[in-house]
mmCIF file of C-alpha atoms and ligand atoms in Angstrom:
data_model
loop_
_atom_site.group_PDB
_atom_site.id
_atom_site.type_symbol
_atom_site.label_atom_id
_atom_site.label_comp_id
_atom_site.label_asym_id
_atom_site.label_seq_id
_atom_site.Cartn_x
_atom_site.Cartn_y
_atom_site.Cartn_z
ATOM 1 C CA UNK A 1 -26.812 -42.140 41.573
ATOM 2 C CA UNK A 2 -25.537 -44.909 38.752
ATOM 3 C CA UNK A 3 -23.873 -43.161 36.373
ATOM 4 C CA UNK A 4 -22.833 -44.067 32.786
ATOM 5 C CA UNK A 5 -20.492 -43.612 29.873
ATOM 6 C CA UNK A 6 -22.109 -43.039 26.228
ATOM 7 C CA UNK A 7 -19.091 -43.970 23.698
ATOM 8 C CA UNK A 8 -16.054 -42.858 25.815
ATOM 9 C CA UNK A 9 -17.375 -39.500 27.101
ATOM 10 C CA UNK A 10 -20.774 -38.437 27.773
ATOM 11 C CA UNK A 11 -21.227 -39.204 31.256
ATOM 12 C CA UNK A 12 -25.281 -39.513 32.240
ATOM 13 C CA UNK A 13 -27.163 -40.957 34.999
ATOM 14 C CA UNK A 14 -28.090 -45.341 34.174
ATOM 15 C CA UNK A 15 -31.408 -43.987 33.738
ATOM 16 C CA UNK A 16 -32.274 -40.711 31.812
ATOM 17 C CA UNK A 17 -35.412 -39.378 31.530
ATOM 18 C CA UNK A 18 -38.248 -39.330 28.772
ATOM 19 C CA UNK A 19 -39.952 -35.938 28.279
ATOM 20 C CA UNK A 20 -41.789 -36.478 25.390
ATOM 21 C CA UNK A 21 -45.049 -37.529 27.116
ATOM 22 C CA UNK A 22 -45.496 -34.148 28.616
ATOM 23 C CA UNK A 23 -46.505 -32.377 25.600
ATOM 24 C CA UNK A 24 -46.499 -35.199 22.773
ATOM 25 C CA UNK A 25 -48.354 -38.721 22.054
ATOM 26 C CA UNK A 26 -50.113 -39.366 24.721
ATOM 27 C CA UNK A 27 -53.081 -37.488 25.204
ATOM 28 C CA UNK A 28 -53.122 -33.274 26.164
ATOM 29 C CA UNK A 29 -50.106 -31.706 27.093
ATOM 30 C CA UNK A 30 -49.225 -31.011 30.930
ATOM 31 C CA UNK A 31 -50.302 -27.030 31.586
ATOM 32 C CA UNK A 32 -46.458 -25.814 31.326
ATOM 33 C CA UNK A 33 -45.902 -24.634 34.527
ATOM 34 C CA UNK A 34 -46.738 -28.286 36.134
ATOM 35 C CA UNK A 35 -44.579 -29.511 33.204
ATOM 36 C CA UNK A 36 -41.424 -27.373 33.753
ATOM 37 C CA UNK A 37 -42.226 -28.370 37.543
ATOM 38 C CA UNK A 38 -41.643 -31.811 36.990
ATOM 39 C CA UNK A 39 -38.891 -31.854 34.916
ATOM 40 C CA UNK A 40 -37.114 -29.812 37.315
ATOM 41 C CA UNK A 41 -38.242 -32.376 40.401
ATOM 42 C CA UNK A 42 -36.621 -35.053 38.350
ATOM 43 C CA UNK A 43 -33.441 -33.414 38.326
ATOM 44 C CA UNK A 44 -34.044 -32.640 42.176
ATOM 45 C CA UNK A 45 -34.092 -36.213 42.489
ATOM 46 C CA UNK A 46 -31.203 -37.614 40.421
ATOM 47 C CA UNK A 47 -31.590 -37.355 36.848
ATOM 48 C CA UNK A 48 -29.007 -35.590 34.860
ATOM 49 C CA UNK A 49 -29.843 -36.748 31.390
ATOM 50 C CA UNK A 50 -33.048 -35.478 29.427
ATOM 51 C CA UNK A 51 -34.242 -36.775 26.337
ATOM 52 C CA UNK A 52 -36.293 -33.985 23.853
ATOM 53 C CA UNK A 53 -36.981 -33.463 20.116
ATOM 54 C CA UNK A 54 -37.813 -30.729 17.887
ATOM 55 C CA UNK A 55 -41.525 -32.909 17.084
ATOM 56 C CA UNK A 56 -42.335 -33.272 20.481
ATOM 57 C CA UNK A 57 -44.931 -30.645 20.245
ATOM 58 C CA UNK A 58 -48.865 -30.909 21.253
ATOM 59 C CA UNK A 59 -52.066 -28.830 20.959
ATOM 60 C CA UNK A 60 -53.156 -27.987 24.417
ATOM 61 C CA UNK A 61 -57.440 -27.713 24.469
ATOM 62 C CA UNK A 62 -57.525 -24.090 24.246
ATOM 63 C CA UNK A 63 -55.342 -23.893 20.919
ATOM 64 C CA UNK A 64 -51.836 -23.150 22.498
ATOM 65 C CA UNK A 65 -48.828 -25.168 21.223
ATOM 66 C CA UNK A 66 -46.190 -26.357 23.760
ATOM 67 C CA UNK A 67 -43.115 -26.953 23.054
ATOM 68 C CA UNK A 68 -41.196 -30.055 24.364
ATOM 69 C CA UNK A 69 -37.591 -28.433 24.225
ATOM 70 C CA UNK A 70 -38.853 -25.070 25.883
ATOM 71 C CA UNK A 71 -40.045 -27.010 28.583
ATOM 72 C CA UNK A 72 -37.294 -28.912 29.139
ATOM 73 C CA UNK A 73 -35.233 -25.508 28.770
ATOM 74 C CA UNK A 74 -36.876 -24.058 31.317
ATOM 75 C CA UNK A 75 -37.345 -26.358 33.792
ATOM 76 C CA UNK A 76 -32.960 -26.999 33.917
ATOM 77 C CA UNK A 77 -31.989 -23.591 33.059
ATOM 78 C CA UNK A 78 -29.951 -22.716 35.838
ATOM 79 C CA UNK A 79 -28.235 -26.567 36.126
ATOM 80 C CA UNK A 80 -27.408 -26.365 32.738
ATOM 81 C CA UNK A 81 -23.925 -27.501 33.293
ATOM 82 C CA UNK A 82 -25.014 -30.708 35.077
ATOM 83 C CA UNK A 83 -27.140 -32.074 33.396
ATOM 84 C CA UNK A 84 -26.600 -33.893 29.786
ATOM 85 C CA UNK A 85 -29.964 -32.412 27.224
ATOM 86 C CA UNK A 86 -30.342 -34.794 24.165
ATOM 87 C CA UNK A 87 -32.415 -33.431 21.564
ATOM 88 C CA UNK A 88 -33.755 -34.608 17.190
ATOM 89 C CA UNK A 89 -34.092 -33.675 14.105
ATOM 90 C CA UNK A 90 -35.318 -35.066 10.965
ATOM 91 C CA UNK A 91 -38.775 -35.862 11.298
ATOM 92 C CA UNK A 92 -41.468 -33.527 11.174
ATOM 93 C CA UNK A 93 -45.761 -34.691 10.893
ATOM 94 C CA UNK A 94 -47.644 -35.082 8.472
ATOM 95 C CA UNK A 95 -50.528 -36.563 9.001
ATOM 96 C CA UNK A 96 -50.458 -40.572 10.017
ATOM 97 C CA UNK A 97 -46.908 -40.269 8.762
ATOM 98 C CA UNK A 98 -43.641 -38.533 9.534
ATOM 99 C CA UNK A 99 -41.730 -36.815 6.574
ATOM 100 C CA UNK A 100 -38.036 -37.394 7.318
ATOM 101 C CA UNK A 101 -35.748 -34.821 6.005
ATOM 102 C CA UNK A 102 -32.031 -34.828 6.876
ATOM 103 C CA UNK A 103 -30.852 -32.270 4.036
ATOM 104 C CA UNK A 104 -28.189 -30.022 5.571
ATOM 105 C CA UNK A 105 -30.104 -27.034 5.393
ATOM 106 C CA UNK A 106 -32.857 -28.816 7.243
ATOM 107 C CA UNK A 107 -30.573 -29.577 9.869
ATOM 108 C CA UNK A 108 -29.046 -26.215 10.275
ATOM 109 C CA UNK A 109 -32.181 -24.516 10.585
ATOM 110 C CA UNK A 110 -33.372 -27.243 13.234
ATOM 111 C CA UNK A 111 -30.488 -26.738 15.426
ATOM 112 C CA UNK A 112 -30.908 -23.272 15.348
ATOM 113 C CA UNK A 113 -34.579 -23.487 16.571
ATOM 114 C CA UNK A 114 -33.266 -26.378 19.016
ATOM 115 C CA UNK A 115 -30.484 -23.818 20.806
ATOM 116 C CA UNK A 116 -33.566 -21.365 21.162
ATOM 117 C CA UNK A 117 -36.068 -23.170 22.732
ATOM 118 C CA UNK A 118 -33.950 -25.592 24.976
ATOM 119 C CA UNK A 119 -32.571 -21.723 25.676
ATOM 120 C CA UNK A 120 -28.891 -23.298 25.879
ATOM 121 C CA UNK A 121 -25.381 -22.245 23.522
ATOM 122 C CA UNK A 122 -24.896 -25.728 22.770
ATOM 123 C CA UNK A 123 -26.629 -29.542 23.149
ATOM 124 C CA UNK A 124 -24.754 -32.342 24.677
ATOM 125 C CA UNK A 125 -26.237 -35.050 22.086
ATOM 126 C CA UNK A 126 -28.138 -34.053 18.932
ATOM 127 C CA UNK A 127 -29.494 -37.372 17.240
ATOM 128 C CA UNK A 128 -30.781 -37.743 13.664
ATOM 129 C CA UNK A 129 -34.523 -39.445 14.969
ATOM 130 C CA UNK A 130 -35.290 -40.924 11.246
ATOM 131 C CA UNK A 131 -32.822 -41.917 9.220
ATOM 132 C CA UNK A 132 -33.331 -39.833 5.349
ATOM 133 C CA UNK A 133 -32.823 -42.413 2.474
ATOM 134 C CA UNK A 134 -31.997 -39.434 0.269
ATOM 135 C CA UNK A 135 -29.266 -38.190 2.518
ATOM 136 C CA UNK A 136 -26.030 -40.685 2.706
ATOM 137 C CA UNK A 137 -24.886 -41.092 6.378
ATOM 138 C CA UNK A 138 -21.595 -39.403 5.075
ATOM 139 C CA UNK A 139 -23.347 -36.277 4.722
ATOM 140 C CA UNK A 140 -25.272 -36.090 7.562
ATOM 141 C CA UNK A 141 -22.094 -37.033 9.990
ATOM 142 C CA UNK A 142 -20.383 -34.327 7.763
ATOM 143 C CA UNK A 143 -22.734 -31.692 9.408
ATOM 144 C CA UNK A 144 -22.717 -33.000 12.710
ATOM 145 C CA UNK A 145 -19.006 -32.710 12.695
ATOM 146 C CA UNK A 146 -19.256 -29.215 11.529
ATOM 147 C CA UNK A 147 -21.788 -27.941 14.537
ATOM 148 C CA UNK A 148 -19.429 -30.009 16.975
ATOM 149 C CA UNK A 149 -16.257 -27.387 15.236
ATOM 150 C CA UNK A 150 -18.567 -24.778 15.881
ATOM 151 C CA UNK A 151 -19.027 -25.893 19.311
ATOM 152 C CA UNK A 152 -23.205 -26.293 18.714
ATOM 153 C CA UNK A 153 -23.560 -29.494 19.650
ATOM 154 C CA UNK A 154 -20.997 -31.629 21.433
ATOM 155 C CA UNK A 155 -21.803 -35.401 20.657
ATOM 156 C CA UNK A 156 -24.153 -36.465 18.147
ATOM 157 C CA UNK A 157 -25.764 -39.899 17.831
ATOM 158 C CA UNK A 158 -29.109 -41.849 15.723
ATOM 159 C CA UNK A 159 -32.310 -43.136 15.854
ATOM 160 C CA UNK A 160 -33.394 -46.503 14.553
ATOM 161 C CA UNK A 161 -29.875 -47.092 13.545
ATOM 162 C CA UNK A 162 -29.084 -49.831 11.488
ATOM 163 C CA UNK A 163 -25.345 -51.491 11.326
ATOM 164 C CA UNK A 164 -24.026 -50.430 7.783
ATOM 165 C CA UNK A 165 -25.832 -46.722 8.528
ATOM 166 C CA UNK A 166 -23.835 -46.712 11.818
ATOM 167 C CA UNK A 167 -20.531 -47.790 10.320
ATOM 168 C CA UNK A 168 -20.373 -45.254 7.256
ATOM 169 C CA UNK A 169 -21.913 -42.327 9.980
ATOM 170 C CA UNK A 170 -19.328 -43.291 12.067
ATOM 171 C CA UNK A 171 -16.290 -43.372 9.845
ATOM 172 C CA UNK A 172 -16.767 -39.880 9.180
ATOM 173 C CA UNK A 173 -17.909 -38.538 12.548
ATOM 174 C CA UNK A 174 -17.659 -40.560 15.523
ATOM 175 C CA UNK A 175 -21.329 -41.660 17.173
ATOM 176 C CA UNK A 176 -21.854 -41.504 20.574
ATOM 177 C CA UNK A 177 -25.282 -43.265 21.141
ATOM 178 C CA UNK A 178 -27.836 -44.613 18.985
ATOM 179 C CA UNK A 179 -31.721 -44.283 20.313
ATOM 180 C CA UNK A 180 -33.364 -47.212 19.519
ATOM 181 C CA UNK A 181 -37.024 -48.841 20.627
ATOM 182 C CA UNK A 182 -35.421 -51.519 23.265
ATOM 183 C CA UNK A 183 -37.789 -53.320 25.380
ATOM 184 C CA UNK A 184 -38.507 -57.008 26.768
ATOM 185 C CA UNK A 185 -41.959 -56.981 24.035
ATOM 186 C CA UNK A 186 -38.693 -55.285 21.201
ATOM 187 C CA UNK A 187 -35.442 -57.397 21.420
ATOM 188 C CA UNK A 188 -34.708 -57.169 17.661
ATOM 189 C CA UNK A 189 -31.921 -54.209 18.315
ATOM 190 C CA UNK A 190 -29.719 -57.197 20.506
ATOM 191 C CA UNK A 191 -28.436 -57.863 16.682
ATOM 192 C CA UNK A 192 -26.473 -54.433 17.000
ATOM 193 C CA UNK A 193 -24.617 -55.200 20.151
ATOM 194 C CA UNK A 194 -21.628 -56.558 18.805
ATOM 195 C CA UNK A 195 -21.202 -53.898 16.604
ATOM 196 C CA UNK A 196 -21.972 -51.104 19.350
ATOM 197 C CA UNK A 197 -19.208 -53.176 21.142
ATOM 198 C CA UNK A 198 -16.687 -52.642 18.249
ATOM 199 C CA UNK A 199 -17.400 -49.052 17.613
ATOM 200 C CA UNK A 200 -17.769 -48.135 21.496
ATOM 201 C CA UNK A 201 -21.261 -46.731 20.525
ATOM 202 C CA UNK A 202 -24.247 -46.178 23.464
ATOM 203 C CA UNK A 203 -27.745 -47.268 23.272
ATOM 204 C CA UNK A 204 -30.016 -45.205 24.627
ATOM 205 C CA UNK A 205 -33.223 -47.016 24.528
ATOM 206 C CA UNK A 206 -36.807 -45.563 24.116
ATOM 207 C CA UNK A 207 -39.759 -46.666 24.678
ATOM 208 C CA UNK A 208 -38.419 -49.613 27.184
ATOM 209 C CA UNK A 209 -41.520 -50.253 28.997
ATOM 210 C CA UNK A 210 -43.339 -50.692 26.303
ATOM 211 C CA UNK A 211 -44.668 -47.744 26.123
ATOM 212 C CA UNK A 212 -46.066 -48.401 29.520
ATOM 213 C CA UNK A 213 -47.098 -51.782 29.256
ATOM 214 C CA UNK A 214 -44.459 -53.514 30.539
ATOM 215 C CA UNK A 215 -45.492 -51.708 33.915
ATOM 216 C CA UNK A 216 -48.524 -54.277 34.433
ATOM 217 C CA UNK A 217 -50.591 -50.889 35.626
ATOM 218 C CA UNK A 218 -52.001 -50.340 32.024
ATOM 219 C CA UNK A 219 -53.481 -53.385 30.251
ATOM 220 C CA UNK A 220 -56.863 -52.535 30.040
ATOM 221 C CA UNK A 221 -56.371 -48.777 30.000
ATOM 222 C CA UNK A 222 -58.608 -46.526 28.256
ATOM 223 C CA UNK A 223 -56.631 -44.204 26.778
ATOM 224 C CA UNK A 224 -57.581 -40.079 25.537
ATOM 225 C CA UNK A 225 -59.019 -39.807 22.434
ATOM 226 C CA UNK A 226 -55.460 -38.415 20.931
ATOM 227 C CA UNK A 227 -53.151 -41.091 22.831
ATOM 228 C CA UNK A 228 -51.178 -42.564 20.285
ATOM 229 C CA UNK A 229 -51.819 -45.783 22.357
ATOM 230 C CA UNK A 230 -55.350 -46.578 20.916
ATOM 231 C CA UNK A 231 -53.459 -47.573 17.778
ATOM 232 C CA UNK A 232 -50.773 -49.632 19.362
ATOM 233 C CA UNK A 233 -50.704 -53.457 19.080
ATOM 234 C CA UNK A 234 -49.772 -54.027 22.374
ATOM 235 C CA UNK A 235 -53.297 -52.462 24.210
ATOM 236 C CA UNK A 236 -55.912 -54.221 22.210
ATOM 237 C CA UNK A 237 -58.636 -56.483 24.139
ATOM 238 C CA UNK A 238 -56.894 -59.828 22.246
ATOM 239 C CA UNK A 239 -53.873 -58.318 23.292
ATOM 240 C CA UNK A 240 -54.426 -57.751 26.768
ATOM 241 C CA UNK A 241 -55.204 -61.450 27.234
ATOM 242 C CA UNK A 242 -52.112 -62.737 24.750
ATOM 243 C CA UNK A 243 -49.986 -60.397 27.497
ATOM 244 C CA UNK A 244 -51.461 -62.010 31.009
ATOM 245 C CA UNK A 245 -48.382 -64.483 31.169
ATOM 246 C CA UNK A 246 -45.556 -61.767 30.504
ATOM 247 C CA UNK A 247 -47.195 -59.577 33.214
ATOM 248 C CA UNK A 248 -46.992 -62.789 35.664
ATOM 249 C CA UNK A 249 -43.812 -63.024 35.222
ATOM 250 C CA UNK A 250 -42.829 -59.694 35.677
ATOM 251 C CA UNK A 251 -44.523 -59.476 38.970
ATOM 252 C CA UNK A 252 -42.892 -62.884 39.929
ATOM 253 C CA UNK A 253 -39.289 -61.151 39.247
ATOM 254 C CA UNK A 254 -40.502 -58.226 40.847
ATOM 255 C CA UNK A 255 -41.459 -59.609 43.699
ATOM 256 C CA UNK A 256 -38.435 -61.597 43.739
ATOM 257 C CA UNK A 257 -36.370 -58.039 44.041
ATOM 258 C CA UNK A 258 -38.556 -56.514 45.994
ATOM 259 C CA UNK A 259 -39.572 -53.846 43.074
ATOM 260 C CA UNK A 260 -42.241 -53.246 40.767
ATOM 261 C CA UNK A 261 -42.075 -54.581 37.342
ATOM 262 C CA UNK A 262 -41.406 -51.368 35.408
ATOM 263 C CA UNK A 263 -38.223 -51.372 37.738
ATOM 264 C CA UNK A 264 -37.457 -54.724 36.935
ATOM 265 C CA UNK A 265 -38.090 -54.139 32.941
ATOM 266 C CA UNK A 266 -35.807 -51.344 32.912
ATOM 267 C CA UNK A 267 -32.795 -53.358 35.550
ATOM 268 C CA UNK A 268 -32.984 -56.316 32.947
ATOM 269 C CA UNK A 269 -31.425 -54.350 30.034
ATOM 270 C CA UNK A 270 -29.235 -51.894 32.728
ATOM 271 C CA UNK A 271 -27.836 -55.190 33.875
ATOM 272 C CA UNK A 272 -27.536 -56.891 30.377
ATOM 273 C CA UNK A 273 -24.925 -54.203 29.139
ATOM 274 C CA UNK A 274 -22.749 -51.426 30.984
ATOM 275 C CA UNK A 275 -23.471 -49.293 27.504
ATOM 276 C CA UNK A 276 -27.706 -49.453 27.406
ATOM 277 C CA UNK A 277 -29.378 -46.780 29.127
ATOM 278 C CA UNK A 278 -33.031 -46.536 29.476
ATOM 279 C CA UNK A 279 -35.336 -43.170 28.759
ATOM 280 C CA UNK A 280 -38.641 -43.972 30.374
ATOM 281 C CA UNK A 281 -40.927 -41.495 30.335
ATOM 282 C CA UNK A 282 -43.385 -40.440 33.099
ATOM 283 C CA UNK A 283 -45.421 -37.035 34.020
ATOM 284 C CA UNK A 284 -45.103 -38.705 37.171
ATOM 285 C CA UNK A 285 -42.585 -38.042 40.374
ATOM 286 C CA UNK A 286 -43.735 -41.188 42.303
ATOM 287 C CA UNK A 287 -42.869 -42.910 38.733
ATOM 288 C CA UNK A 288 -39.754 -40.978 37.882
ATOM 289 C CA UNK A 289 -38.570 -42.360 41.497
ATOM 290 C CA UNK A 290 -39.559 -45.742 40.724
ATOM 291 C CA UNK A 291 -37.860 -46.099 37.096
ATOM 292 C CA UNK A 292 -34.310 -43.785 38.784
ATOM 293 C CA UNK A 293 -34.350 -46.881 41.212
ATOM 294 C CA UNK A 294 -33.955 -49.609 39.078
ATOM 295 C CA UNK A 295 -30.417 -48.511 38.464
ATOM 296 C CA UNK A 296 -29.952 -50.403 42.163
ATOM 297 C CA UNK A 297 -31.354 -53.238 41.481
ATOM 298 C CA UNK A 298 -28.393 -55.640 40.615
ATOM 299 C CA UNK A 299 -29.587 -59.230 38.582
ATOM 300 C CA UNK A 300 -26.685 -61.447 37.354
ATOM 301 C CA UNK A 301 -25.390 -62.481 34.070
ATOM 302 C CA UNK A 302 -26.939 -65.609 34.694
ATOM 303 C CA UNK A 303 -30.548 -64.126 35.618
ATOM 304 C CA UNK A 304 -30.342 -61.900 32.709
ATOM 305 C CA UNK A 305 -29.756 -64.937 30.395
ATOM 306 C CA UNK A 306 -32.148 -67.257 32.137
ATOM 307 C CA UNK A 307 -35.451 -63.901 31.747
ATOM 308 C CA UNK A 308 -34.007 -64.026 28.304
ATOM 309 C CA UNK A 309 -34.946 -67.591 27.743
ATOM 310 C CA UNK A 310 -38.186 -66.939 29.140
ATOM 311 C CA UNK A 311 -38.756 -64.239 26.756
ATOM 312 C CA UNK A 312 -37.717 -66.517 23.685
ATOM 313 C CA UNK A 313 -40.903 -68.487 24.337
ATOM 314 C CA UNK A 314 -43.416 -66.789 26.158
ATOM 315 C CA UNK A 315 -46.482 -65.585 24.065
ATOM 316 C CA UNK A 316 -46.708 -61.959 23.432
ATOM 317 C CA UNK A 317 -48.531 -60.145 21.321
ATOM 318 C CA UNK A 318 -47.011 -57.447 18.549
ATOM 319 C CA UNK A 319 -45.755 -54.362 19.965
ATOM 320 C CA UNK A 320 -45.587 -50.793 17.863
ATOM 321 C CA UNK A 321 -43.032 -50.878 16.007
ATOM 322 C CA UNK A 322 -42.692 -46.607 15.037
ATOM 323 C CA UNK A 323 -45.261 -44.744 12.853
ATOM 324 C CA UNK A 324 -44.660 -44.637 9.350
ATOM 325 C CA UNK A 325 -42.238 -42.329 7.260
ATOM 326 C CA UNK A 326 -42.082 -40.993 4.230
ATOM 327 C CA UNK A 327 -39.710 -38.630 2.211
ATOM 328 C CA UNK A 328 -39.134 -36.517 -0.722
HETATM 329 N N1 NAP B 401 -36.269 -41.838 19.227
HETATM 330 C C1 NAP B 401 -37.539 -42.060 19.049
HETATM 331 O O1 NAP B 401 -38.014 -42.206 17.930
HETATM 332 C C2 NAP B 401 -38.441 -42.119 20.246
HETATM 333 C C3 NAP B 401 -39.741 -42.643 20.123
HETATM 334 C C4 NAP B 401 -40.536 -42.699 21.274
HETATM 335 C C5 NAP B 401 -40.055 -42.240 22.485
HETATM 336 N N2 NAP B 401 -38.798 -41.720 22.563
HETATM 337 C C6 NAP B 401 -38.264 -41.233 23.840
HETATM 338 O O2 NAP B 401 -38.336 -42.275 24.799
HETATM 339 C C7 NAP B 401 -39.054 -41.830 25.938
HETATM 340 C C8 NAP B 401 -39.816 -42.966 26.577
HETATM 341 O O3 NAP B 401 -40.594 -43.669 25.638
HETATM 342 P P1 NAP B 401 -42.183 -43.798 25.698
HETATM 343 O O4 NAP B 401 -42.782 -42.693 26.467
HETATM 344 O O5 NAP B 401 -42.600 -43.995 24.277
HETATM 345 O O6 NAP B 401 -42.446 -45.189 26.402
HETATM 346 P P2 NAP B 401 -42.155 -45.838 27.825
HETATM 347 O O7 NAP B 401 -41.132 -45.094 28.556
HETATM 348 O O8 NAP B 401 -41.943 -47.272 27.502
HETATM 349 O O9 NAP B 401 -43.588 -45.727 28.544
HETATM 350 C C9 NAP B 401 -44.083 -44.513 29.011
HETATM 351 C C10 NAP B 401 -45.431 -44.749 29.652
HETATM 352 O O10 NAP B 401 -45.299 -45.585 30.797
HETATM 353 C C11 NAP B 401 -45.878 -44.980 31.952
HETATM 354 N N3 NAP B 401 -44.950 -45.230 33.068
HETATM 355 C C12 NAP B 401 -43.643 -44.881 33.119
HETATM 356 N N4 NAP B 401 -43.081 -45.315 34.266
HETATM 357 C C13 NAP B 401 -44.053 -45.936 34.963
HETATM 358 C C14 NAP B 401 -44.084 -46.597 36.205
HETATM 359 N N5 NAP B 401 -43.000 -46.698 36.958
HETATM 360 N N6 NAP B 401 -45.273 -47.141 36.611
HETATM 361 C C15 NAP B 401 -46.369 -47.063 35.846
HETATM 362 N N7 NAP B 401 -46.399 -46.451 34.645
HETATM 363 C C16 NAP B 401 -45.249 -45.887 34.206
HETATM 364 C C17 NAP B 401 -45.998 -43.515 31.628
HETATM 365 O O11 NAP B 401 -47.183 -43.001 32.182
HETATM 366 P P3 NAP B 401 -47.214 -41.730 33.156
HETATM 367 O O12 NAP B 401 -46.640 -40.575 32.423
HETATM 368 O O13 NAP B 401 -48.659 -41.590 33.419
HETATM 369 O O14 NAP B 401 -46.413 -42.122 34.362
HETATM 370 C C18 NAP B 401 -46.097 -43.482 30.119
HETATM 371 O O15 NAP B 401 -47.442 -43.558 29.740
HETATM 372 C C19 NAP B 401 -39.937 -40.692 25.425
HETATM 373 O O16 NAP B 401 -40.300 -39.809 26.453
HETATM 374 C C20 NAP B 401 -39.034 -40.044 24.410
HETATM 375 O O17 NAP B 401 -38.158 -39.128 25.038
HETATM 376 C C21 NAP B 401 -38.002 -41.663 21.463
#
């Protein structure tokens, strides 16, 4: 399997896998067992780096609450030291929104209840998901670098990053990644590059099919009543149309390669930078399989420049963009 370096290292596999979806966004949770069954299956077949959060949670029908980092706990519990878990805090719901909070005693408490659940003595990269405007970055990489002294965590990194956040974070404690939505429909993050360059600084990026768009399988989807996707910009009837030409040409590639176009969505950034690594996210092993694959599919500089032209012009319509947050 294609493997990786985050900053200089936190090795993981060139594709890492998703787990929100089994209990969080989109639709019911997975009954746990099948959950924890799957997560372990991806391991079986390659993976070695898992992305959770302390939000991931979801209502199952009968009332019960799973939790996305017990799940993930369980499922690697006995490959613990192969595998790389990367885990949030900072966000919690609240209604439509999220309510960011990235005070230090939020933080300790959340890593607390992150060690329990994910059932683990330590997590290989804790992010901050939402940046807190009434927490500097100076404090908040002050805390991570006291969990990494007291051997909590071990690298810590942040979501929706922005350069001058990065740069004070990182004076104080170095980043290892930033998560940030990175897809062929959400380019705006390329702006960051030569500063993750400078710094030496990952990106792990979410969401990178579009939330499943950019697989062509889902345009006219009808989605669960509680899938997050009935609000997104990217699955509306006007949108579907707006999106025919992308999906062509996505299929042409695909075709092209001899892959499918989620593959080739998620080879286009593997093969833009040696420091992006994708965190699709699938309840499915026949998916899993397909996204671990791209990592083989090889496109050169010059491909990767000429899809990027493409993508300059091609009409698309408005993808989500994050819910909204709010703080104290
Ligand atoms: N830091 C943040 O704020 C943040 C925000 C969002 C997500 N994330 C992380 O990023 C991960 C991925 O993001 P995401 O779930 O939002 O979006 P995504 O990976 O772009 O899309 C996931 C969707 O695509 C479908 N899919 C995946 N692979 C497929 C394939 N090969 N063929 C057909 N359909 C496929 C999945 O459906 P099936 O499950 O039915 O296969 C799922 O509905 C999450 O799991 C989470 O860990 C982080």
């Amino acid at each position: 399997m294609e493997t990786r370096l985050l900053s200089k290292d936190l090795k993981v596999t060139a594709v890492g896998l998703g787990c929100m979806g089994f209990s969080h966004g989109y639709g019911a949770p997975t009954d746990e067992q099948e959950a924890i069954k799957a997560i372990r299956a991806a391991y079986d077949m390659g993976y070695r780096f898992f992305d959770t959060a302390e939000i991931y949670t979801g209502t199952h029908p009968d009332g019960s609450i799973s939790y996305n980092e017990e799940l993930v706990g369980k499922a690697l519990a006995d490959v613990r030291d192969d595998v790389v878990i990367a885990t949030k805090f900072g966000i919690a719901s609240h209604g439509d929104t999220l309510k960011v909070d990235s005070s230090p005693d939020t933080i300790r408490k959340s890593v607390e209840g992150s060690l329990k659940r994910l059932g683990t003595n330590h997590i290989d990269l804790y992010y901050q998901h939402r940046i807190d405007p009434s927490v500097t970055p100076e404090a908040v990489a002050q805390v991570m670098q006291e969990l990494i002294n007291e051997g909590k965590i071990t690298h810590w990194g942040i979501s929706e990053a922005n350069e001058d956040y990065l740069r004070r974070a990182n004076a104080v404690c170095k980043v290892t990644a930033v998560q940030n939505r990175y897809s062929m429909m959400y380019r705006e993050y390329e702006k960051l590059f030569p500063v993750l360059e400078e710094l030496n600084v990952g990106l792990v990026a979410f969401s990178p099919l579009a939330n499943g768009l950019l697989t062509g399988k889902m345009a006219k989807t009808k989605f669960a009543k509680d899938d997050l996707r009935n609000k997104m910009p990217q699955f509306t009837e006007e949108a579907y149309e707006k999106n025919q030409e992308l999906i062509h040409l996505l299929e042409e590639i695909a075709k092209r390669h001899k892959a499918t176009p989620a593959q080739i969505s998620l080879a286009w950034m593997i093969n833009k930078k040696p420091y992006i690594v994708p965190i699709p996210g699938s309840r499915h092993l026949n998916r899993m399989k397909d996204n671990l694959d791209a990592a083989n599919i090889k496109m050169t500089k010059e491909e990767v420049s000429q899809i990027d032209a493409i993508l300059d012009e091609i009409p698309m319509s408005d993808v989500f963009g994050g819910t909204k947050t709010e703080h104290k």
